[in-house]
Tab-separated table of C-alpha atoms in Angstrom:
chain	number	residue	atom	x	y	z
A	1	MET	CA	4.574	-11.523	31.648
A	2	ILE	CA	3.430	-11.602	28.015
A	3	SER	CA	0.014	-13.171	27.348
A	4	ILE	CA	0.081	-15.497	24.322
A	5	LYS	CA	-2.988	-16.952	22.609
A	6	THR	CA	-2.423	-19.624	19.938
A	7	THR	CA	-4.715	-20.466	17.005
A	8	ASN	CA	-4.010	-23.545	14.896
A	9	THR	CA	-5.242	-24.812	11.530
A	10	LEU	CA	-8.382	-26.965	11.864
A	11	TYR	CA	-8.610	-28.360	8.307
A	12	ALA	CA	-6.459	-30.691	6.191
A	13	PRO	CA	-4.313	-28.320	4.078
A	14	GLU	CA	-3.325	-31.021	1.578
A	15	LYS	CA	-6.991	-31.430	0.574
A	16	VAL	CA	-7.526	-27.748	-0.267
A	17	ASP	CA	-7.659	-26.759	-3.955
A	18	VAL	CA	-6.194	-23.499	-5.261
A	19	GLY	CA	-8.855	-21.035	-6.404
A	20	ILE	CA	-6.915	-17.783	-5.927
A	21	VAL	CA	-3.607	-16.745	-7.490
A	22	HIS	CA	-1.921	-13.887	-5.644
A	23	ILE	CA	0.803	-11.757	-7.276
A	24	GLY	CA	3.112	-10.052	-4.783
A	25	LEU	CA	4.076	-12.496	-2.060
A	26	GLY	CA	5.334	-10.412	0.832
A	27	ALA	CA	4.732	-9.725	4.499
A	28	PHE	CA	1.501	-7.782	3.955
A	29	HIS	CA	-0.215	-10.492	1.927
A	30	ARG	CA	0.816	-13.153	4.432
A	31	ALA	CA	-0.529	-11.038	7.318
A	32	HIS	CA	-3.738	-9.850	5.658
A	33	GLN	CA	-5.470	-11.610	2.738
A	34	ALA	CA	-3.964	-15.012	3.576
A	35	VAL	CA	-5.244	-14.671	7.153
A	36	TYR	CA	-8.813	-14.014	5.998
A	37	ILE	CA	-8.630	-17.062	3.709
A	38	GLU	CA	-7.209	-19.102	6.610
A	39	LYS	CA	-10.206	-18.114	8.737
A	40	ASN	CA	-12.527	-19.066	5.866
A	41	LEU	CA	-10.905	-22.472	5.380
A	42	ASN	CA	-10.949	-23.107	9.124
A	43	ARG	CA	-14.646	-22.259	9.372
A	44	ASN	CA	-15.558	-24.370	6.339
A	45	GLN	CA	-13.200	-27.234	7.232
A	46	GLY	CA	-11.345	-26.738	3.930
A	47	GLY	CA	-12.618	-25.926	0.465
A	48	ASN	CA	-11.500	-24.688	-2.954
A	49	TRP	CA	-10.152	-21.260	-2.052
A	50	GLY	CA	-6.514	-21.991	-1.315
A	51	ILE	CA	-3.898	-19.527	-2.574
A	52	CYS	CA	-1.022	-19.884	-5.004
A	53	ALA	CA	1.220	-16.939	-4.065
A	54	VAL	CA	3.730	-15.648	-6.595
A	55	ASN	CA	6.684	-13.292	-6.765
A	56	ILE	CA	7.458	-12.138	-10.279
A	57	ARG	CA	10.619	-10.052	-9.910
A	58	SER	CA	12.399	-10.550	-6.594
A	59	ASN	CA	12.599	-12.475	-3.321
A	60	SER	CA	12.939	-16.014	-4.636
A	61	GLN	CA	14.417	-16.901	-1.231
A	62	LEU	CA	11.050	-16.378	0.479
A	63	VAL	CA	9.387	-18.666	-2.064
A	64	ASP	CA	12.005	-21.354	-1.514
A	65	GLU	CA	11.743	-21.111	2.278
A	66	LEU	CA	7.948	-21.291	2.222
A	67	LYS	CA	7.930	-24.305	-0.084
A	68	ALA	CA	10.518	-26.056	2.096
A	69	ASN	CA	8.080	-25.723	5.015
A	70	GLY	CA	5.010	-26.846	3.077
A	71	CYS	CA	3.929	-23.181	2.830
A	72	ARG	CA	3.091	-23.242	6.545
A	73	TYR	CA	4.011	-20.156	8.591
A	74	HIS	CA	2.861	-18.087	11.576
A	75	ILE	CA	1.443	-14.618	12.211
A	76	ALA	CA	2.092	-12.821	15.497
A	77	GLU	CA	-0.762	-10.337	15.998
A	78	TYR	CA	0.197	-7.827	18.705
A	79	GLN	CA	-2.552	-6.016	20.593
A	80	ASP	CA	0.291	-4.350	22.486
A	81	SER	CA	3.684	-5.411	23.815
A	82	GLN	CA	2.066	-7.668	26.426
A	83	ASN	CA	-0.778	-9.301	24.471
A	84	VAL	CA	-0.286	-11.308	21.287
A	85	GLU	CA	-2.034	-14.019	19.284
A	86	LEU	CA	0.165	-16.499	17.415
A	87	ARG	CA	-1.775	-17.813	14.436
A	88	GLU	CA	-0.817	-20.786	12.245
A	89	ILE	CA	-1.432	-20.160	8.515
A	90	ASN	CA	-1.777	-22.850	5.814
A	91	SER	CA	-4.010	-21.026	3.310
A	92	ILE	CA	-1.115	-20.544	0.865
A	93	ARG	CA	-1.032	-23.939	-0.802
A	94	ASP	CA	1.662	-23.222	-3.391
A	95	ALA	CA	4.369	-20.612	-3.905
A	96	LEU	CA	6.097	-19.717	-7.159
A	97	PHE	CA	8.952	-17.510	-8.262
A	98	ALA	CA	8.330	-16.385	-11.835
A	99	GLY	CA	11.308	-14.128	-12.408
A	100	THR	CA	12.544	-15.972	-15.487
A	101	ASP	CA	10.231	-18.877	-16.293
A	102	LYS	CA	6.616	-17.743	-16.123
A	103	GLU	CA	4.993	-20.812	-17.668
A	104	PRO	CA	4.227	-22.447	-14.272
A	105	LEU	CA	2.481	-19.204	-13.326
A	106	PHE	CA	0.489	-19.149	-16.571
A	107	GLU	CA	-0.480	-22.774	-15.955
A	108	LYS	CA	-2.070	-21.651	-12.685
A	109	LEU	CA	-3.659	-18.546	-14.205
A	110	VAL	CA	-5.218	-20.491	-17.080
A	111	SER	CA	-6.513	-23.286	-14.839
A	112	PRO	CA	-10.334	-23.439	-14.773
A	113	LYS	CA	-10.035	-23.737	-10.964
A	114	THR	CA	-8.602	-20.202	-10.723
A	115	LYS	CA	-11.511	-17.823	-10.145
A	116	ILE	CA	-9.755	-14.801	-8.584
A	117	VAL	CA	-6.373	-13.103	-9.027
A	118	THR	CA	-5.346	-10.740	-6.231
A	119	LEU	CA	-2.444	-8.292	-6.238
A	120	THR	CA	-0.176	-6.482	-3.788
A	121	VAL	CA	2.493	-5.093	-6.110
A	122	THR	CA	2.609	-1.530	-4.635
A	123	GLU	CA	1.558	1.595	-6.491
A	124	LYS	CA	4.539	1.505	-8.836
A	125	GLY	CA	3.719	-2.058	-9.923
A	126	TYR	CA	0.787	-0.843	-12.043
A	127	TYR	CA	3.022	1.449	-14.173
A	128	LEU	CA	0.551	4.322	-14.064
A	129	ALA	CA	1.718	7.922	-14.045
A	130	PRO	CA	0.945	9.339	-10.566
A	131	ALA	CA	-0.618	12.556	-11.866
A	132	ASP	CA	-2.957	11.491	-14.712
A	133	LYS	CA	-3.065	7.700	-14.115
A	134	THR	CA	-2.267	6.809	-17.715
A	135	LEU	CA	-0.092	3.795	-18.519
A	136	ARG	CA	3.596	4.727	-18.572
A	137	GLN	CA	4.183	3.443	-22.082
A	138	ASP	CA	7.732	4.813	-22.136
A	139	ASP	CA	8.794	2.635	-19.196
A	140	PRO	CA	11.314	-0.011	-20.362
A	141	SER	CA	9.374	-2.862	-18.717
A	142	ILE	CA	6.085	-1.800	-20.338
A	143	GLN	CA	7.895	-1.386	-23.662
A	144	HIS	CA	9.174	-4.947	-23.280
A	145	ASP	CA	5.639	-6.231	-22.625
A	146	ILE	CA	4.278	-4.379	-25.662
A	147	GLN	CA	6.953	-5.884	-27.891
A	148	ASN	CA	7.006	-9.327	-26.233
A	149	PRO	CA	3.452	-9.930	-25.014
A	150	THR	CA	3.869	-13.691	-24.498
A	151	THR	CA	6.867	-13.250	-22.162
A	152	PRO	CA	5.836	-10.280	-20.003
A	153	LYS	CA	7.787	-8.790	-17.113
A	154	THR	CA	5.122	-6.707	-15.360
A	155	ALA	CA	1.996	-7.596	-13.418
A	156	PRO	CA	-0.282	-5.877	-15.987
A	157	GLY	CA	1.539	-7.746	-18.754
A	158	ILE	CA	1.080	-11.074	-16.988
A	159	LEU	CA	-2.645	-10.410	-16.522
A	160	VAL	CA	-3.042	-9.454	-20.191
A	161	GLU	CA	-1.303	-12.609	-21.438
A	162	ALA	CA	-3.244	-14.862	-19.041
A	163	LEU	CA	-6.559	-13.330	-20.100
A	164	TYR	CA	-5.580	-13.691	-23.763
A	165	ARG	CA	-4.885	-17.392	-23.245
A	166	ARG	CA	-8.171	-17.917	-21.409
A	167	LYS	CA	-10.060	-16.140	-24.189
A	168	GLU	CA	-8.410	-18.355	-26.802
A	169	LEU	CA	-9.428	-21.439	-24.790
A	170	ASN	CA	-13.004	-20.161	-24.359
A	171	LEU	CA	-12.542	-20.095	-20.592
A	172	PRO	CA	-14.357	-17.461	-18.531
A	173	PRO	CA	-12.001	-14.771	-17.220
A	174	PHE	CA	-10.941	-14.645	-13.597
A	175	THR	CA	-11.836	-11.673	-11.409
A	176	ILE	CA	-8.918	-9.277	-10.747
A	177	LEU	CA	-8.848	-7.835	-7.217
A	178	SER	CA	-6.253	-5.187	-6.388
A	179	CYS	CA	-5.326	-5.035	-2.693
A	180	ASP	CA	-2.924	-2.096	-3.001
A	181	ASN	CA	-3.253	1.309	-1.355
A	182	MET	CA	-4.641	3.258	-4.302
A	183	PRO	CA	-7.943	5.115	-4.578
A	184	ASN	CA	-10.219	3.394	-7.079
A	185	ASN	CA	-7.719	0.543	-7.299
A	186	GLY	CA	-10.169	-1.593	-9.263
A	187	SER	CA	-10.716	0.947	-12.030
A	188	LEU	CA	-7.007	1.827	-12.096
A	189	THR	CA	-6.080	-1.835	-12.502
A	190	ARG	CA	-8.644	-2.080	-15.295
A	191	ARG	CA	-7.073	0.945	-16.974
A	192	ALA	CA	-3.534	-0.456	-16.805
A	193	VAL	CA	-4.622	-3.850	-18.148
A	194	CYS	CA	-6.861	-2.498	-20.904
A	195	GLU	CA	-4.376	0.119	-22.116
A	196	LEU	CA	-1.695	-2.540	-22.357
A	197	ALA	CA	-4.104	-5.016	-24.006
A	198	SER	CA	-4.976	-2.447	-26.672
A	199	HIS	CA	-1.477	-2.900	-28.102
A	200	ARG	CA	-2.452	-6.468	-28.980
A	201	SER	CA	-5.770	-5.443	-30.487
A	202	ALA	CA	-8.631	-3.070	-29.862
A	203	GLU	CA	-11.018	-6.028	-29.998
A	204	PHE	CA	-9.140	-7.831	-27.203
A	205	ALA	CA	-9.067	-4.724	-25.016
A	206	GLN	CA	-12.814	-4.329	-25.516
A	207	TRP	CA	-13.345	-7.996	-24.559
A	208	ILE	CA	-11.597	-7.292	-21.254
A	209	GLU	CA	-13.705	-4.164	-20.714
A	210	ASP	CA	-16.882	-6.145	-21.338
A	211	ASN	CA	-16.081	-9.377	-19.505
A	212	VAL	CA	-13.511	-8.955	-16.735
A	213	ALA	CA	-14.520	-7.782	-13.254
A	214	PHE	CA	-12.138	-5.433	-11.437
A	215	PRO	CA	-13.682	-4.866	-7.988
A	216	SER	CA	-12.057	-2.296	-5.731
A	217	SER	CA	-10.925	-3.039	-2.200
A	218	MET	CA	-9.561	-1.289	0.866
A	219	VAL	CA	-7.009	-3.038	3.064
A	220	ASP	CA	-5.884	-1.937	6.511
A	221	ARG	CA	-3.376	-3.574	8.811
A	222	ILE	CA	-0.004	-2.254	9.966
A	223	VAL	CA	2.609	-4.835	8.953
A	224	PRO	CA	6.230	-3.754	9.482
A	225	ALA	CA	8.959	-5.317	7.365
A	226	MET	CA	10.529	-8.307	9.087
A	227	SER	CA	14.170	-8.143	10.207
A	228	ASP	CA	16.643	-10.382	11.987
A	229	ASP	CA	15.847	-8.497	15.199
A	230	SER	CA	12.105	-9.123	14.884
A	231	ARG	CA	12.646	-12.829	14.149
A	232	GLU	CA	14.902	-13.089	17.198
A	233	ARG	CA	12.219	-11.360	19.249
A	234	LEU	CA	9.597	-13.903	18.151
A	235	GLN	CA	11.917	-16.716	19.148
A	236	LYS	CA	12.556	-15.265	22.604
A	237	GLU	CA	9.048	-13.994	23.408
A	238	LEU	CA	6.870	-16.613	21.712
A	239	ASN	CA	9.211	-19.558	21.175
A	240	CYS	CA	8.358	-19.189	17.482
A	241	HIS	CA	11.257	-20.543	15.416
A	242	ASP	CA	9.757	-19.767	12.013
A	243	GLN	CA	11.884	-17.873	9.486
A	244	ASN	CA	8.738	-16.987	7.534
A	245	ALA	CA	6.737	-15.648	10.474
A	246	VAL	CA	5.292	-12.130	10.260
A	247	MET	CA	4.577	-9.604	13.007
A	248	CYS	CA	1.620	-7.237	12.720
A	249	GLU	CA	-0.921	-5.335	14.762
A	250	ALA	CA	-4.071	-7.061	15.984
A	251	PHE	CA	-6.356	-4.671	14.060
A	252	SER	CA	-7.316	-5.733	10.539
A	253	GLN	CA	-9.876	-4.507	8.017
A	254	TRP	CA	-10.763	-5.537	4.472
A	255	VAL	CA	-13.541	-3.799	2.538
A	256	VAL	CA	-14.342	-5.346	-0.856
A	257	GLU	CA	-16.692	-4.371	-3.680
A	258	ASP	CA	-19.007	-7.353	-4.185
A	259	ASN	CA	-18.452	-8.079	-7.899
A	260	PHE	CA	-17.219	-11.635	-8.510
A	261	PRO	CA	-18.937	-13.223	-11.544
A	262	GLN	CA	-17.023	-16.522	-11.178
A	263	GLY	CA	-17.735	-16.870	-7.463
A	264	ARG	CA	-15.864	-16.010	-4.288
A	265	PRO	CA	-15.318	-17.237	-0.726
A	266	ASP	CA	-18.145	-16.499	1.718
A	267	TRP	CA	-15.650	-14.343	3.602
A	268	GLU	CA	-18.278	-11.911	4.858
A	269	HIS	CA	-18.527	-14.461	7.685
A	270	ASP	CA	-14.796	-14.029	8.376
A	271	GLY	CA	-14.715	-10.283	8.942
A	272	VAL	CA	-14.566	-9.015	5.343
A	273	GLN	CA	-16.949	-6.112	4.635
A	274	MET	CA	-18.643	-6.754	1.287
A	275	VAL	CA	-20.072	-3.466	-0.031
A	276	LYS	CA	-21.424	-1.856	-3.195
A	277	ASP	CA	-19.033	1.106	-3.059
A	278	VAL	CA	-15.538	0.954	-1.540
A	279	HIS	CA	-14.602	4.530	-2.404
A	280	PRO	CA	-15.605	6.242	0.892
A	281	PHE	CA	-13.671	3.646	2.906
A	282	GLU	CA	-10.541	3.720	0.761
A	283	THR	CA	-10.385	7.526	0.617
A	284	MET	CA	-10.822	7.735	4.387
A	285	LYS	CA	-8.032	5.236	4.975
A	286	LEU	CA	-5.656	6.712	2.384
A	287	ARG	CA	-5.993	10.305	3.548
A	288	LEU	CA	-6.227	9.679	7.296
A	289	LEU	CA	-4.150	6.590	8.091
A	290	ASN	CA	-1.755	6.508	5.133
A	291	GLY	CA	-1.551	10.285	4.921
A	292	SER	CA	-0.632	10.496	8.611
A	293	HIS	CA	1.878	7.669	8.207
A	294	SER	CA	3.658	9.538	5.414
A	295	LEU	CA	3.560	12.777	7.404
A	296	LEU	CA	5.132	11.027	10.394
A	297	ALA	CA	7.697	9.380	8.119
A	298	TYR	CA	9.185	12.476	6.475
A	299	VAL	CA	8.811	14.904	9.368
A	300	GLY	CA	9.849	12.224	11.876
A	301	LEU	CA	12.970	11.240	9.946
A	302	ALA	CA	13.969	14.898	9.763
A	303	ALA	CA	13.675	14.959	13.572
A	304	LYS	CA	15.878	11.812	13.885
A	305	TYR	CA	13.074	9.487	14.951
A	306	LYS	CA	13.225	5.936	13.618
A	307	THR	CA	9.807	4.367	14.325
A	308	VAL	CA	6.175	5.436	14.172
A	309	ALA	CA	5.719	4.837	17.904
A	310	GLN	CA	8.728	7.005	18.768
A	311	ALA	CA	7.432	9.859	16.637
A	312	VAL	CA	3.843	9.795	17.875
A	313	ALA	CA	5.033	9.615	21.501
A	314	ASP	CA	6.245	13.188	20.957
A	315	GLU	CA	3.180	15.311	21.701
A	316	LYS	CA	4.138	17.795	18.973
A	317	PHE	CA	3.943	14.998	16.402
A	318	ALA	CA	0.675	13.718	17.846
A	319	SER	CA	-0.704	17.269	17.542
A	320	LEU	CA	0.576	17.480	13.972
A	321	ILE	CA	-1.264	14.392	12.766
A	322	ARG	CA	-4.415	15.238	14.757
A	323	HIS	CA	-4.419	18.665	13.092
A	324	TYR	CA	-3.793	17.148	9.651
A	325	MET	CA	-6.551	14.553	10.018
A	326	SER	CA	-9.123	16.824	11.666
A	327	PHE	CA	-8.722	20.056	9.698
A	328	GLU	CA	-7.046	19.184	6.383
A	329	ALA	CA	-8.006	15.619	5.459
A	330	SER	CA	-11.416	15.058	7.092
A	331	PRO	CA	-13.192	17.966	5.310
A	332	THR	CA	-12.400	16.282	1.966
A	333	LEU	CA	-14.101	12.989	2.896
A	334	ASP	CA	-17.566	11.698	2.135
A	335	LEU	CA	-17.584	9.338	5.104
A	336	PRO	CA	-19.734	6.232	5.515
A	337	GLN	CA	-22.669	7.001	7.798
A	338	GLU	CA	-21.502	4.602	10.487
A	339	VAL	CA	-18.052	6.225	10.816
A	340	GLN	CA	-17.458	8.705	13.639
A	341	VAL	CA	-14.448	10.594	12.323
A	342	GLN	CA	-13.000	11.831	15.613
A	343	THR	CA	-13.301	8.347	17.109
A	344	TYR	CA	-11.505	6.943	14.053
A	345	ILE	CA	-8.771	9.582	14.337
A	346	GLU	CA	-8.115	8.763	17.994
A	347	SER	CA	-8.069	5.050	17.185
A	348	LEU	CA	-5.370	5.735	14.593
A	349	VAL	CA	-3.258	7.701	17.073
A	350	ASN	CA	-3.558	4.779	19.495
A	351	ARG	CA	-2.603	2.285	16.800
A	352	PHE	CA	0.436	4.347	15.842
A	353	ALA	CA	1.491	4.342	19.518
A	354	ASN	CA	1.687	0.520	19.568
A	355	ASP	CA	5.392	0.155	20.402
A	356	SER	CA	5.368	-3.619	19.905
A	357	LEU	CA	5.647	-3.283	16.106
A	358	GLN	CA	8.789	-1.148	15.705
A	359	HIS	CA	7.365	0.117	12.397
A	360	GLN	CA	10.268	1.851	10.669
A	361	LEU	CA	9.669	5.327	9.260
A	362	SER	CA	12.179	4.560	6.518
A	363	GLN	CA	9.893	1.759	5.281
A	364	ILE	CA	6.948	4.154	5.006
A	365	ALA	CA	9.145	6.760	3.277
A	366	MET	CA	9.802	4.484	0.291
A	367	ASP	CA	8.216	5.372	-3.071
A	368	GLY	CA	7.006	8.777	-1.898
A	369	SER	CA	6.573	10.107	-5.440
A	370	GLN	CA	3.971	7.384	-6.001
A	371	LYS	CA	2.249	7.696	-2.613
A	372	ILE	CA	1.901	11.369	-1.768
A	373	PRO	CA	-0.420	12.332	-4.659
A	374	GLN	CA	-3.182	10.064	-3.371
A	375	ARG	CA	-2.359	10.436	0.325
A	376	TRP	CA	-1.972	14.253	0.484
A	377	LEU	CA	-2.206	16.086	-2.807
A	378	ASN	CA	-5.610	15.012	-4.114
A	379	GLY	CA	-7.165	16.151	-0.848
A	380	ALA	CA	-5.156	19.368	-0.861
A	381	GLU	CA	-6.409	20.144	-4.345
A	382	GLU	CA	-9.993	19.642	-3.183
A	383	ARG	CA	-9.398	21.972	-0.245
A	384	LEU	CA	-8.013	24.688	-2.514
A	385	ALA	CA	-10.927	24.266	-4.896
A	386	ASN	CA	-13.249	24.916	-1.961
A	387	ASP	CA	-11.439	28.128	-0.988
A	388	ALA	CA	-9.632	26.706	2.027
A	389	LYS	CA	-8.224	29.219	4.443
A	390	GLN	CA	-4.486	29.834	4.148
A	391	GLY	CA	-3.670	27.935	7.333
A	392	ASP	CA	-5.707	24.874	6.403
A	393	LEU	CA	-2.983	23.206	4.315
A	394	ASN	CA	0.079	23.962	6.410
A	395	ALA	CA	0.458	20.380	7.672
A	396	THR	CA	0.290	19.093	4.089
A	397	ALA	CA	2.759	21.749	2.983
A	398	LEU	CA	5.089	20.764	5.822
A	399	GLY	CA	4.836	17.152	4.668
A	400	VAL	CA	5.781	18.114	1.104
A	401	ALA	CA	8.693	20.197	2.393
A	402	ALA	CA	9.924	17.363	4.643
A	403	TRP	CA	9.598	14.905	1.732
A	404	LEU	CA	11.587	17.276	-0.479
A	405	PHE	CA	14.241	17.499	2.240
A	406	TYR	CA	14.306	13.702	2.608
A	407	VAL	CA	14.783	12.973	-1.105
A	408	ARG	CA	17.938	15.068	-1.275
A	409	GLY	CA	19.570	12.046	0.362
A	410	GLU	CA	21.343	13.635	3.311
A	411	ASP	CA	20.451	15.338	6.586
A	412	LEU	CA	21.623	18.698	7.909
A	413	GLU	CA	24.819	17.120	9.300
A	414	GLY	CA	25.715	15.637	5.918
A	415	HIS	CA	24.855	12.024	6.813
A	416	GLN	CA	23.638	10.277	3.672
A	417	HIS	CA	20.776	7.823	3.281
A	418	LYS	CA	19.383	5.826	0.374
A	419	VAL	CA	16.307	7.239	-1.349
A	420	ASP	CA	14.220	4.281	-2.528
A	421	ASP	CA	11.901	5.816	-5.095
A	422	PRO	CA	11.206	5.311	-8.839
A	423	MET	CA	11.993	9.017	-9.330
A	424	ALA	CA	15.113	9.042	-7.134
A	425	GLN	CA	17.441	10.079	-9.971
A	426	THR	CA	15.140	12.883	-11.121
A	427	LEU	CA	14.841	14.178	-7.560
A	428	SER	CA	18.585	13.961	-6.958
A	429	GLU	CA	19.265	15.897	-10.157
A	430	LEU	CA	16.716	18.498	-9.081
A	431	HIS	CA	18.597	19.078	-5.830
A	432	GLY	CA	21.871	19.143	-7.733
A	433	ARG	CA	20.872	22.001	-10.010
A	434	CYS	CA	18.750	24.021	-7.549
A	435	ALA	CA	20.870	25.231	-4.642
A	436	ASP	CA	18.478	28.083	-3.887
A	437	PRO	CA	15.423	26.921	-1.858
A	438	GLU	CA	13.025	29.110	-3.797
A	439	ALA	CA	14.182	27.662	-7.111
A	440	LEU	CA	14.126	24.144	-5.668
A	441	VAL	CA	10.536	24.369	-4.465
A	442	ARG	CA	9.391	26.066	-7.663
A	443	GLU	CA	10.962	23.385	-9.875
A	444	ALA	CA	9.836	20.523	-7.612
A	445	LEU	CA	6.213	21.653	-7.835
A	446	LYS	CA	6.526	21.583	-11.633
A	447	LEU	CA	7.087	17.803	-11.591
A	448	ASN	CA	3.786	16.964	-13.251
A	449	ASP	CA	4.176	13.256	-12.522
A	450	ILE	CA	3.525	14.244	-8.894
A	451	PHE	CA	1.933	17.708	-8.651
A	452	SER	CA	-1.047	18.955	-10.626
A	453	THR	CA	-0.960	22.337	-12.322
A	454	LYS	CA	-3.590	23.570	-9.874
A	455	LEU	CA	-1.251	22.894	-6.964
A	456	SER	CA	1.980	24.042	-8.580
A	457	GLN	CA	0.443	27.376	-9.613
A	458	ASN	CA	-1.281	28.040	-6.289
A	459	GLU	CA	0.727	30.761	-4.572
A	460	THR	CA	-0.667	30.015	-1.108
A	461	PHE	CA	0.391	26.378	-1.277
A	462	SER	CA	3.798	26.986	-2.877
A	463	HIS	CA	4.577	29.733	-0.337
A	464	ALA	CA	3.662	27.405	2.539
A	465	VAL	CA	5.945	24.662	1.150
A	466	LEU	CA	8.798	27.131	0.672
A	467	ASN	CA	8.320	28.609	4.153
A	468	ALA	CA	8.434	25.139	5.703
A	469	TYR	CA	11.439	24.028	3.654
A	470	GLN	CA	13.429	27.134	4.552
A	471	THR	CA	12.621	26.588	8.221
A	472	ILE	CA	13.749	22.950	8.070
A	473	ILE	CA	17.116	23.696	6.477
A	474	SER	CA	17.813	26.759	8.627
A	475	SER	CA	16.485	25.790	12.048
A	476	GLY	CA	15.405	22.144	11.894
A	477	VAL	CA	12.000	20.560	11.614
A	478	ALA	CA	11.180	21.098	15.300
A	479	GLU	CA	10.644	24.796	14.558
A	480	CYS	CA	7.769	23.851	12.250
A	481	LEU	CA	5.781	21.964	14.850
A	482	SER	CA	3.561	24.582	16.450
A	483	PHE	CA	0.225	22.952	15.750
A	484	ASN	CA	-2.612	23.597	18.171
A	485	SER	CA	-5.834	21.769	18.918
A	486	ASN	CA	-7.806	24.296	16.879
A	487	ASP	CA	-7.685	24.791	13.121
A	488	THR	CA	-4.706	27.131	13.082
A	489	ALA	CA	-1.106	26.179	12.429
A	490	HIS	CA	2.026	28.223	12.131
A	491	PHE	CA	5.577	27.672	10.988
A	492	GLY	CA	8.500	28.930	12.994
A	493	GLY	CA	11.002	31.267	11.378
């Protein structure tokens, strides 16, 4: 018998003012930031920190469905398959689709009531090159925003135009808070915005540098993409007939750099960790949780698993991610004093084993070219710089090999799958012209949008990737999974 706890809104939603504009209305925002604001509004019996949530390129249907329901929806927070809390959410007070007409969005962004703009637009939404983090000025969307600054298409372009309008009106700038999985996401957002603003004028870009706060943050909650099956499950298990409901795990964490010149919610009383330096937390989460997720995704898909829970239930996969976290990722971390790394690692393994979420590996595998530099490669480069032993990067090398196998778009039996990645065409062409595994790995590691020169020219690392890739295509990924509880790892073949 499933145990259901319900939590309802305790304030009058219609009396709440919008103080936050969020760009990137999707399942994660609804299950994470909006929940913290809901807790804040509940505790304060309302206030001025309601959210206007916006999609700028896609998913107008979600916006329409939310607005039709007064922006009210539910979150199902699963502790496990037998224990769940169903939470009513009303913190989103308005929803907009700004795919064509962005003036209603700019009206919100220029409003004196708007103090904070938050973003979940994924790594690719910042238009920064993965390797050197410079603005991708040759991207067609960025080119459009440079040439048409008052009618931008991208999130950085929208922020630049909104800040320009506020400056012209002598309004103080809002604070820009990235909630995406990127190390130093505050400084990277600043870089994207300022580099784009410099095409309007150097003086304007300097004004942003001097006046706009870009605090960093770390977000953590596993939120699978919703499907018809998951909505049907909520109806049957929880009697929740809400098309906009979201399923997620019970665990949630939000660590935020405390730098908000125009004010902020007192959300430290709602579970948000307000700190001076987010970097140790975000690096820990990116390299341990997100790095393990990506490792499970590519290696697990090669082994025909579909969900995270299925993969981690295989003891060989559990050993793989324990090895990766303990001996490859952890040595690169400057951990907060209060964090016990082995306890954190075991908590992650337990979270991954939560079979109530049905978290699809194919969802995690999306946009790998944007994710793996910060999840695996930056740490690998640090390990090599510190003279890591040859075996210390074999799990990372296996991940790169499995990713390279995945992006060819078909498995060993010739079954094809879609590769959802900004570099999908480049990667497909690479496979098309490199039939020989040695040539393929060599040319793949030369993709400087993904791999640094230090990695591509390191013979130990490139040999480990090649060894793993050859094993996968000749014998299957199972032959690569001989990881032990100590710091040694070996590939079959």
